Short mmCIF file of C-alpha atoms in Angstrom, two decimals:
data_model
loop_
_atom_site.label_atom_id
_atom_site.label_comp_id
_atom_site.label_asym_id
_atom_site.label_seq_id
_atom_site.Cartn_x
_atom_site.Cartn_y
_atom_site.Cartn_z
CA MET A 479 253.35 -120.50 200.30
CA ASN A 480 252.92 -122.47 203.52
CA ILE A 481 250.67 -120.58 205.92
CA ILE A 482 249.52 -121.65 209.39
CA HIS A 483 246.18 -120.55 210.77
CA PHE A 484 246.20 -120.76 214.57
CA SER A 485 242.85 -121.89 216.04
CA PRO A 486 241.23 -121.87 212.58
CA HIS A 487 237.88 -122.91 214.07
CA PHE A 488 237.54 -119.85 216.34
CA PRO A 489 235.64 -117.67 216.13
CA GLU A 490 233.38 -119.71 213.93
CA ASN A 491 233.30 -117.27 210.99
CA TYR A 492 237.11 -117.14 210.74
CA TYR A 493 237.40 -120.55 209.07
CA GLN A 494 236.89 -118.51 205.88
CA PHE A 495 240.47 -117.19 206.15
CA SER A 496 241.70 -120.75 205.60
CA VAL A 497 239.30 -121.15 202.70
CA GLY A 498 240.72 -117.97 201.18
CA LEU A 499 244.28 -119.30 201.48
CA ARG A 500 243.41 -122.50 199.67
CA ASN A 501 241.63 -120.56 196.92
CA ALA A 502 244.66 -118.27 196.51
CA GLY A 503 246.93 -121.27 195.95
CA ALA A 504 248.61 -121.44 199.36
CA THR A 505 249.06 -124.53 201.50
CA ALA A 506 246.67 -123.94 204.39
CA LEU A 507 247.78 -125.55 207.66
CA GLY A 508 246.04 -125.44 211.03
CA ILE A 509 247.10 -125.70 214.67
CA GLY A 510 244.46 -125.75 217.39
CA ASP A 511 243.22 -127.40 220.54
CA ALA A 512 239.95 -128.64 219.04
CA PRO A 513 239.72 -132.26 217.83
CA PHE A 514 239.93 -132.51 214.05
CA ASP A 515 236.58 -134.29 213.92
CA SER A 516 234.92 -131.28 215.55
CA LEU A 517 235.96 -128.89 212.76
CA ARG A 518 233.30 -127.84 210.31
CA PRO A 519 233.38 -129.69 206.96
CA GLU A 520 234.31 -126.56 204.98
CA LEU A 521 237.42 -126.12 207.12
CA LYS A 522 238.46 -129.78 206.99
CA ALA A 523 238.19 -129.65 203.21
CA VAL A 524 240.73 -126.84 202.76
CA LEU A 525 243.35 -127.67 205.39
CA THR A 526 246.24 -129.66 203.94
CA GLU A 527 247.08 -130.76 207.48
CA TYR A 528 245.88 -130.03 211.01
CA PHE A 529 247.92 -130.52 214.17
CA ARG A 530 246.02 -130.76 217.43
CA VAL A 531 247.70 -129.61 220.66
CA ASP A 532 246.30 -130.08 224.15
CA SER A 533 246.65 -126.35 224.86
CA MET A 534 247.55 -123.37 222.71
CA GLU A 535 248.95 -121.84 225.90
CA ASP A 536 251.72 -124.49 225.94
CA TYR A 537 254.43 -122.86 223.84
CA ASP A 538 256.54 -126.00 223.52
CA SER A 539 253.59 -127.90 222.07
CA VAL A 540 252.92 -125.18 219.50
CA LEU A 541 256.63 -124.98 218.70
CA ARG A 542 256.72 -128.72 218.03
CA ALA A 543 253.66 -128.43 215.80
CA VAL A 544 255.30 -125.71 213.70
CA GLY A 545 258.47 -127.81 213.54
CA HIS A 546 256.43 -130.78 212.35
CA PHE A 547 254.89 -128.71 209.55
CA THR A 548 258.33 -127.40 208.57
CA HIS A 549 259.63 -130.96 208.30
CA ARG A 550 256.61 -132.06 206.28
CA HIS A 551 256.02 -129.05 204.02
CA GLY A 552 259.15 -126.92 204.05
CA LYS A 553 259.65 -123.36 205.27
CA ILE A 554 256.60 -121.79 206.90
CA ASP A 555 255.98 -118.40 205.31
CA ARG A 556 253.26 -116.89 207.49
CA ILE A 557 251.21 -117.49 210.63
CA ASP A 558 248.13 -115.69 211.90
CA SER A 559 245.18 -116.20 214.21
CA PHE A 560 243.42 -112.81 213.73
CA ASN A 561 242.87 -112.79 217.50
CA GLU A 562 244.28 -110.38 220.09
CA HIS A 563 244.81 -113.21 222.57
CA TRP A 564 247.40 -114.96 220.40
CA LEU A 565 249.43 -111.92 219.24
CA ASP A 566 252.25 -112.73 221.65
CA LEU A 567 252.30 -116.39 220.63
CA GLU A 568 252.41 -115.42 216.96
CA ALA A 569 255.23 -112.93 217.54
CA ARG A 570 257.30 -115.50 219.44
CA ILE A 571 256.86 -118.13 216.72
CA ARG A 572 257.71 -115.61 213.98
CA THR A 573 260.85 -114.64 215.87
CA ASP A 574 261.96 -118.23 216.48
CA PHE A 575 261.33 -119.25 212.87
CA ASN A 576 262.48 -115.96 211.28
CA MET A 577 259.13 -115.29 209.60
CA PHE A 578 257.77 -112.12 208.03
CA GLY A 579 255.50 -110.10 210.28
CA LEU A 580 255.14 -108.72 213.78
CA ARG A 581 257.91 -110.12 216.02
CA MET A 582 258.95 -109.93 219.65
CA ASP A 583 261.01 -106.76 219.20
CA ALA A 584 257.87 -104.83 218.24
CA ILE A 585 255.03 -106.58 220.05
CA ASP A 586 254.94 -104.29 223.10
CA THR A 587 254.41 -101.28 220.84
CA VAL A 588 251.02 -102.65 219.85
CA LYS A 589 250.17 -104.32 223.18
CA ARG A 590 251.15 -101.77 225.84
CA LYS A 591 248.80 -98.82 225.90
CA SER A 592 251.52 -96.58 227.33
CA MET A 593 253.76 -97.34 224.33
CA MET A 594 250.88 -96.85 221.90
CA LYS A 595 250.29 -93.44 223.47
CA GLU A 596 253.91 -92.45 222.90
CA ARG A 597 253.79 -93.59 219.26
CA PHE A 598 250.59 -91.57 218.71
CA ARG A 599 252.21 -88.49 220.26
CA LYS A 600 255.27 -88.75 218.04
CA ALA A 601 252.96 -88.87 215.01
CA GLY A 602 251.24 -85.68 216.14
CA ILE A 603 247.99 -87.47 217.06
CA ALA A 604 246.11 -86.25 220.13
CA VAL A 605 245.82 -88.66 223.07
CA ALA A 606 244.17 -88.59 226.49
CA ARG A 607 246.44 -87.34 229.26
CA GLY A 608 247.60 -90.26 231.35
CA ALA A 609 250.42 -92.44 232.60
CA VAL A 610 251.19 -95.82 234.14
CA VAL A 611 250.48 -95.54 237.89
CA ARG A 612 251.84 -98.12 240.30
CA ASP A 613 250.51 -96.68 243.56
CA ILE A 614 247.78 -94.40 244.81
CA GLU A 615 250.17 -91.48 245.32
CA ALA A 616 251.10 -91.51 241.61
CA ALA A 617 247.41 -91.72 240.72
CA ARG A 618 246.57 -88.74 242.92
CA ALA A 619 249.37 -86.71 241.33
CA LEU A 620 247.90 -87.47 237.88
CA ILE A 621 244.37 -86.62 238.99
CA ARG A 622 245.54 -83.23 240.28
CA ASP A 623 246.27 -82.51 236.63
CA THR A 624 243.32 -84.25 234.94
CA ASP A 625 240.64 -84.10 237.65
CA TYR A 626 237.97 -86.81 237.96
CA PRO A 627 236.66 -88.93 236.35
CA VAL A 628 239.58 -91.08 235.21
CA VAL A 629 239.73 -94.44 233.48
CA ALA A 630 242.04 -97.16 234.81
CA LYS A 631 242.87 -100.06 232.51
CA PRO A 632 245.59 -102.69 232.24
CA ASP A 633 248.58 -101.31 230.37
CA ARG A 634 248.83 -104.65 228.62
CA GLY A 635 245.26 -105.89 228.40
CA VAL A 636 242.69 -107.22 225.97
CA GLY A 637 239.42 -105.42 225.32
CA ALA A 638 237.65 -103.85 228.29
CA LEU A 639 238.39 -106.54 230.86
CA HIS A 640 239.39 -105.16 234.27
CA THR A 641 238.76 -101.58 233.11
CA TYR A 642 237.21 -99.07 235.50
CA LYS A 643 235.86 -95.54 235.47
CA LEU A 644 236.66 -93.83 238.79
CA ALA A 645 234.71 -90.75 239.84
CA ASN A 646 236.10 -89.79 243.27
CA ASP A 647 238.66 -90.48 246.01
CA THR A 648 236.54 -93.25 247.52
CA GLU A 649 236.40 -95.18 244.24
CA LEU A 650 240.12 -94.57 243.70
CA ALA A 651 240.99 -96.05 247.11
CA ALA A 652 238.71 -99.04 246.50
CA PHE A 653 240.38 -99.65 243.13
CA PHE A 654 243.86 -99.78 244.66
CA ARG A 655 242.70 -102.11 247.42
CA SER A 656 241.41 -104.68 244.95
CA LYS A 657 243.13 -104.08 241.61
CA PRO A 658 244.69 -107.06 239.81
CA ASP A 659 248.44 -107.48 240.16
CA MET A 660 249.45 -105.87 236.86
CA ASP A 661 250.56 -102.49 235.54
CA TYR A 662 247.68 -100.06 235.08
CA ILE A 663 247.53 -96.97 232.96
CA MET A 664 245.28 -94.17 234.21
CA GLU A 665 243.87 -91.58 231.82
CA GLU A 666 241.56 -88.62 231.86
CA PHE A 667 238.01 -89.53 230.87
CA ILE A 668 237.23 -88.30 227.36
CA ASP A 669 233.63 -87.26 226.84
CA GLY A 670 233.12 -88.23 223.23
CA GLU A 671 231.72 -90.55 220.62
CA VAL A 672 233.68 -93.74 219.94
CA MET A 673 234.78 -94.29 216.35
CA SER A 674 237.18 -96.67 214.64
CA PHE A 675 239.30 -96.67 211.51
CA ASP A 676 239.59 -100.22 210.20
CA GLY A 677 241.21 -101.92 207.27
CA LEU A 678 243.97 -103.96 205.70
CA THR A 679 247.44 -103.11 204.39
CA ASP A 680 249.59 -104.86 201.82
CA ARG A 681 253.15 -106.09 202.23
CA ASP A 682 254.53 -102.60 201.60
CA GLY A 683 252.28 -100.89 204.15
CA ASN A 684 249.82 -99.44 201.63
CA ILE A 685 246.19 -99.35 202.78
CA VAL A 686 244.29 -101.52 200.30
CA PHE A 687 240.97 -101.54 202.17
CA CYS A 688 239.59 -99.18 204.77
CA THR A 689 236.34 -98.31 206.43
CA GLY A 690 235.15 -96.77 209.68
CA HIS A 691 232.54 -97.39 212.38
CA PHE A 692 230.67 -95.39 214.98
CA TYR A 693 229.51 -96.91 218.26
CA MET A 694 226.49 -96.58 220.52
CA SER A 695 228.89 -96.50 223.49
CA GLY A 696 232.36 -97.70 224.40
CA ILE A 697 233.06 -101.37 225.06
CA MET A 698 234.05 -100.43 228.64
CA GLU A 699 230.56 -99.11 229.33
CA THR A 700 228.92 -102.05 227.57
CA VAL A 701 230.87 -104.58 229.64
CA ASN A 702 230.71 -102.80 233.00
CA GLU A 703 227.03 -101.86 232.70
CA ASP A 704 226.05 -105.14 231.00
CA ASP A 705 224.25 -103.14 228.33
CA HIS A 706 223.35 -104.05 224.78
CA ILE A 707 225.18 -102.41 221.90
CA TYR A 708 225.08 -101.38 218.29
CA TYR A 709 227.83 -100.14 216.00
CA CYS A 710 227.56 -99.15 212.38
CA SER A 711 229.80 -98.58 209.38
CA PHE A 712 230.11 -95.22 207.68
CA ARG A 713 229.40 -94.97 203.99
CA ARG A 714 231.62 -91.90 203.89
CA ILE A 715 234.39 -91.88 206.50
CA PRO A 716 234.64 -88.45 208.18
CA GLU A 717 237.66 -86.67 206.72
CA ASP A 718 239.33 -85.99 210.08
CA LEU A 719 238.89 -89.60 211.19
CA GLU A 720 240.34 -90.97 207.97
CA ALA A 721 243.27 -88.54 207.93
CA THR A 722 244.15 -89.35 211.55
CA GLY A 723 243.66 -93.07 210.97
CA ARG A 724 245.96 -93.06 207.97
CA SER A 725 248.60 -91.20 209.99
CA ALA A 726 248.34 -93.86 212.70
CA VAL A 727 248.75 -96.70 210.19
CA ARG A 728 251.95 -95.06 208.95
CA ALA A 729 253.17 -94.41 212.50
CA PHE A 730 252.77 -98.06 213.51
CA ASP A 731 254.22 -99.32 210.21
CA VAL A 732 251.36 -101.77 209.61
CA ARG A 733 252.34 -104.27 206.93
CA GLU A 734 250.25 -107.11 205.49
CA ARG A 735 247.90 -106.91 208.46
CA PHE A 736 244.43 -105.90 209.46
CA PHE A 737 244.19 -102.90 211.74
CA HIS A 738 241.48 -101.66 214.10
CA ILE A 739 242.27 -98.22 215.52
CA GLU A 740 239.93 -96.70 218.09
CA PHE A 741 239.34 -92.99 218.58
CA PHE A 742 237.09 -90.58 220.41
CA GLN A 743 235.49 -87.57 218.78
CA THR A 744 235.12 -85.14 221.65
CA ARG A 745 231.68 -83.69 222.23
CA LYS A 746 233.06 -80.34 223.36
CA ASP A 747 235.14 -79.42 220.32
CA ASN A 748 234.91 -82.37 217.87
CA ARG A 749 238.62 -83.24 218.15
CA ILE A 750 239.80 -86.73 217.16
CA VAL A 751 241.64 -88.29 220.11
CA ALA A 752 243.39 -91.66 219.82
CA LEU A 753 242.38 -94.45 222.18
CA GLU A 754 244.37 -97.52 221.07
CA VAL A 755 245.51 -99.65 218.14
CA ASN A 756 244.74 -103.30 217.52
CA MET A 757 246.75 -105.24 214.95
CA ARG A 758 243.95 -107.60 214.01
CA PRO A 759 240.51 -107.42 212.42
CA PRO A 760 237.81 -105.78 214.56
CA GLY A 761 236.14 -108.43 216.70
CA GLY A 762 232.78 -110.12 216.58
CA PHE A 763 231.20 -110.21 213.14
CA THR A 764 232.83 -107.04 211.82
CA THR A 765 234.65 -108.87 209.04
CA ASP A 766 231.23 -110.02 207.82
CA MET A 767 230.07 -106.40 208.06
CA PHE A 768 232.95 -105.47 205.73
CA ASN A 769 231.53 -107.95 203.24
CA TYR A 770 227.89 -106.92 203.51
CA ALA A 771 228.68 -103.19 203.33
CA ASN A 772 230.79 -103.57 200.20
CA ASP A 773 229.65 -106.79 198.48
CA ILE A 774 233.18 -108.24 198.77
CA ASN A 775 234.82 -111.27 200.39
CA ILE A 776 237.38 -109.83 202.83
CA TYR A 777 238.54 -113.32 203.83
CA GLN A 778 239.54 -114.04 200.24
CA GLU A 779 241.01 -110.58 199.76
CA TRP A 780 243.23 -110.98 202.84
CA ALA A 781 244.53 -114.24 201.35
CA ASN A 782 245.10 -112.51 198.00
CA VAL A 783 247.16 -109.84 199.76
CA VAL A 784 249.27 -112.40 201.64
CA VAL A 785 249.86 -114.73 198.70
CA LEU A 786 249.85 -112.28 195.78
CA ASN A 787 250.36 -108.91 197.53
CA ARG A 788 247.26 -107.75 195.68
CA PHE A 789 243.76 -106.73 196.82
CA GLN A 790 241.64 -107.69 193.83
CA ALA A 791 238.12 -106.53 194.71
CA LYS A 792 236.62 -103.12 193.93
CA TYR A 793 234.62 -101.52 196.73
CA ASP A 794 232.73 -98.28 197.28
CA ARG A 795 230.95 -98.67 200.65
CA LYS A 796 227.55 -98.86 198.98
CA TYR A 797 225.75 -99.72 202.26
CA HIS A 798 225.81 -98.94 205.94
CA CYS A 799 226.08 -102.21 207.84
CA CYS A 800 225.11 -102.27 211.50
CA TYR A 801 225.66 -104.84 214.22
CA ILE A 802 222.83 -104.81 216.78
CA GLY A 803 223.29 -107.02 219.83
CA ARG A 804 220.75 -108.21 222.38
CA LYS A 805 221.40 -109.34 225.94
CA SER A 806 219.28 -112.00 227.58
CA ASN A 807 218.95 -110.03 230.82
CA LYS A 808 216.76 -107.41 229.09
CA ARG A 809 213.05 -107.60 228.32
CA TYR A 810 212.48 -106.67 224.70
CA VAL A 811 209.19 -105.56 223.13
CA ARG A 812 209.61 -107.88 220.15
CA THR A 813 210.42 -111.56 220.09
CA HIS A 814 213.25 -112.76 217.89
CA GLU A 815 210.68 -114.04 215.38
CA ALA A 816 208.97 -110.65 215.29
CA VAL A 817 212.30 -108.90 214.72
CA VAL A 818 213.13 -111.14 211.77
CA LYS A 819 209.71 -110.59 210.23
CA GLU A 820 209.65 -106.81 210.75
CA LEU A 821 213.15 -106.16 209.46
CA GLY A 822 212.62 -108.28 206.35
CA PRO A 823 215.24 -107.54 203.67
CA LEU A 824 217.12 -105.11 205.95
CA LEU A 825 218.28 -108.13 207.96
CA VAL A 826 221.17 -109.89 206.22
CA PHE A 827 222.41 -112.13 209.04
CA HIS A 828 221.60 -113.13 212.60
CA THR A 829 223.15 -115.60 215.03
CA PRO A 830 223.65 -116.57 218.66
CA VAL A 831 226.93 -115.19 220.04
CA SER A 832 229.69 -117.30 221.58
CA GLY A 833 229.80 -116.93 225.36
CA VAL A 834 233.33 -115.49 225.36
CA PHE A 835 232.07 -112.45 223.41
CA ARG A 836 228.84 -112.10 225.34
CA SER A 837 229.88 -109.27 227.69
CA ALA A 838 231.03 -107.08 224.80
CA ILE A 839 228.50 -107.71 222.03
CA GLY A 840 225.57 -109.58 223.56
CA ASP A 841 223.90 -112.97 223.53
CA TYR A 842 222.37 -112.63 220.08
CA GLY A 843 223.46 -110.52 217.13
CA TYR A 844 221.74 -109.07 214.08
CA LEU A 845 223.34 -107.48 211.00
CA ALA A 846 221.23 -104.95 209.13
CA ARG A 847 222.30 -103.09 206.01
CA SER A 848 220.92 -100.26 203.90
CA ALA A 849 222.19 -97.36 201.84
CA ASN A 850 219.88 -95.17 203.93
CA MET A 851 220.77 -94.39 207.54
CA ASP A 852 217.09 -93.92 208.41
CA ASP A 853 216.55 -97.62 207.69
CA ILE A 854 219.41 -98.48 210.04
CA ARG A 855 217.92 -96.34 212.83
CA LYS A 856 214.64 -98.18 212.34
CA ALA A 857 216.40 -101.55 212.61
CA ILE A 858 218.15 -100.50 215.82
CA ALA A 859 214.83 -99.43 217.34
CA VAL A 860 213.13 -102.66 216.30
CA VAL A 861 215.82 -104.84 217.89
CA HIS A 862 216.53 -102.76 221.01
CA GLU A 863 213.12 -101.47 222.09
CA THR A 864 212.62 -102.70 225.66
CA VAL A 865 209.61 -103.13 227.89
CA MET A 866 209.29 -100.12 230.19
#
């Protein structure tokens, strides 16, 4: 199989997807805007060929690169970047080259929050009340039904950028005076804990790997309040979360893809309410958390699924794995060196965070794992304790 990895150098841990392809017997090809000489040695070693473009935003340049690979290596079987930002680019290339996978006729279903909401509803999955609002009169009509607070977010957006929680008429008016020129969906605010159902499906849509995570707070709050964050994997996925997550995977017909589906569990009555779907791995270092929690190599297993349609590893979620992020604008009780020493064997990985992810997951990240949740709570306290 000939498989193209878009931007194989970014984020830095995703080079392992290309390594997995090579190990599975595929021809691993790369297209990116980074000079070849800047790629890490492990990535250079597994790419059969790399085509540099001046900008991945220039569709014609990417199109020519794919055409070049087709001329050199034959039909291209798959493309992926594992990044939300390039989903549209991938879909357009798949459509133009008649490739397997998510194409232009389906991309809005997994990019527009209003269309996600409709797909959830049809599957019998609860969603927050809301609608696309194009003017303040439509917003006020919605709020008469939902009451304040409401959340306004781009209907077709990435992450929590340009997302706002509005608590009253004054904030609503200010939002419409300054909002970006794009469609916004407005929803009732759900008071609940954020959870996710995450995993990978095979070519036939069967879930071959799944897990779940619970979050300290939503990404919207983390970004808007510039707070630090932690999120942690379950060892046993709550039954209602898993059942709803599996229903969502079927509803969106996820095939040979990672999925990251976000939910609220309401504080009032413990209902599972769908937030959104993402047809990619969870961001940050969550793929590494998959590995540490299960003693597997998810990068290799993805490649095995694509090339062989087979997930070969056995897994049983033997550990909780927790991401704990720090932000440089906070004063912490312990230095980085003290954190590393105190956590000892609980700490399996730590690293500075790329600036593009900083607002969501912090300036520095730590991964802690243990079969015992009390150990994880200790690790969170050690990393996050701040000077009063």
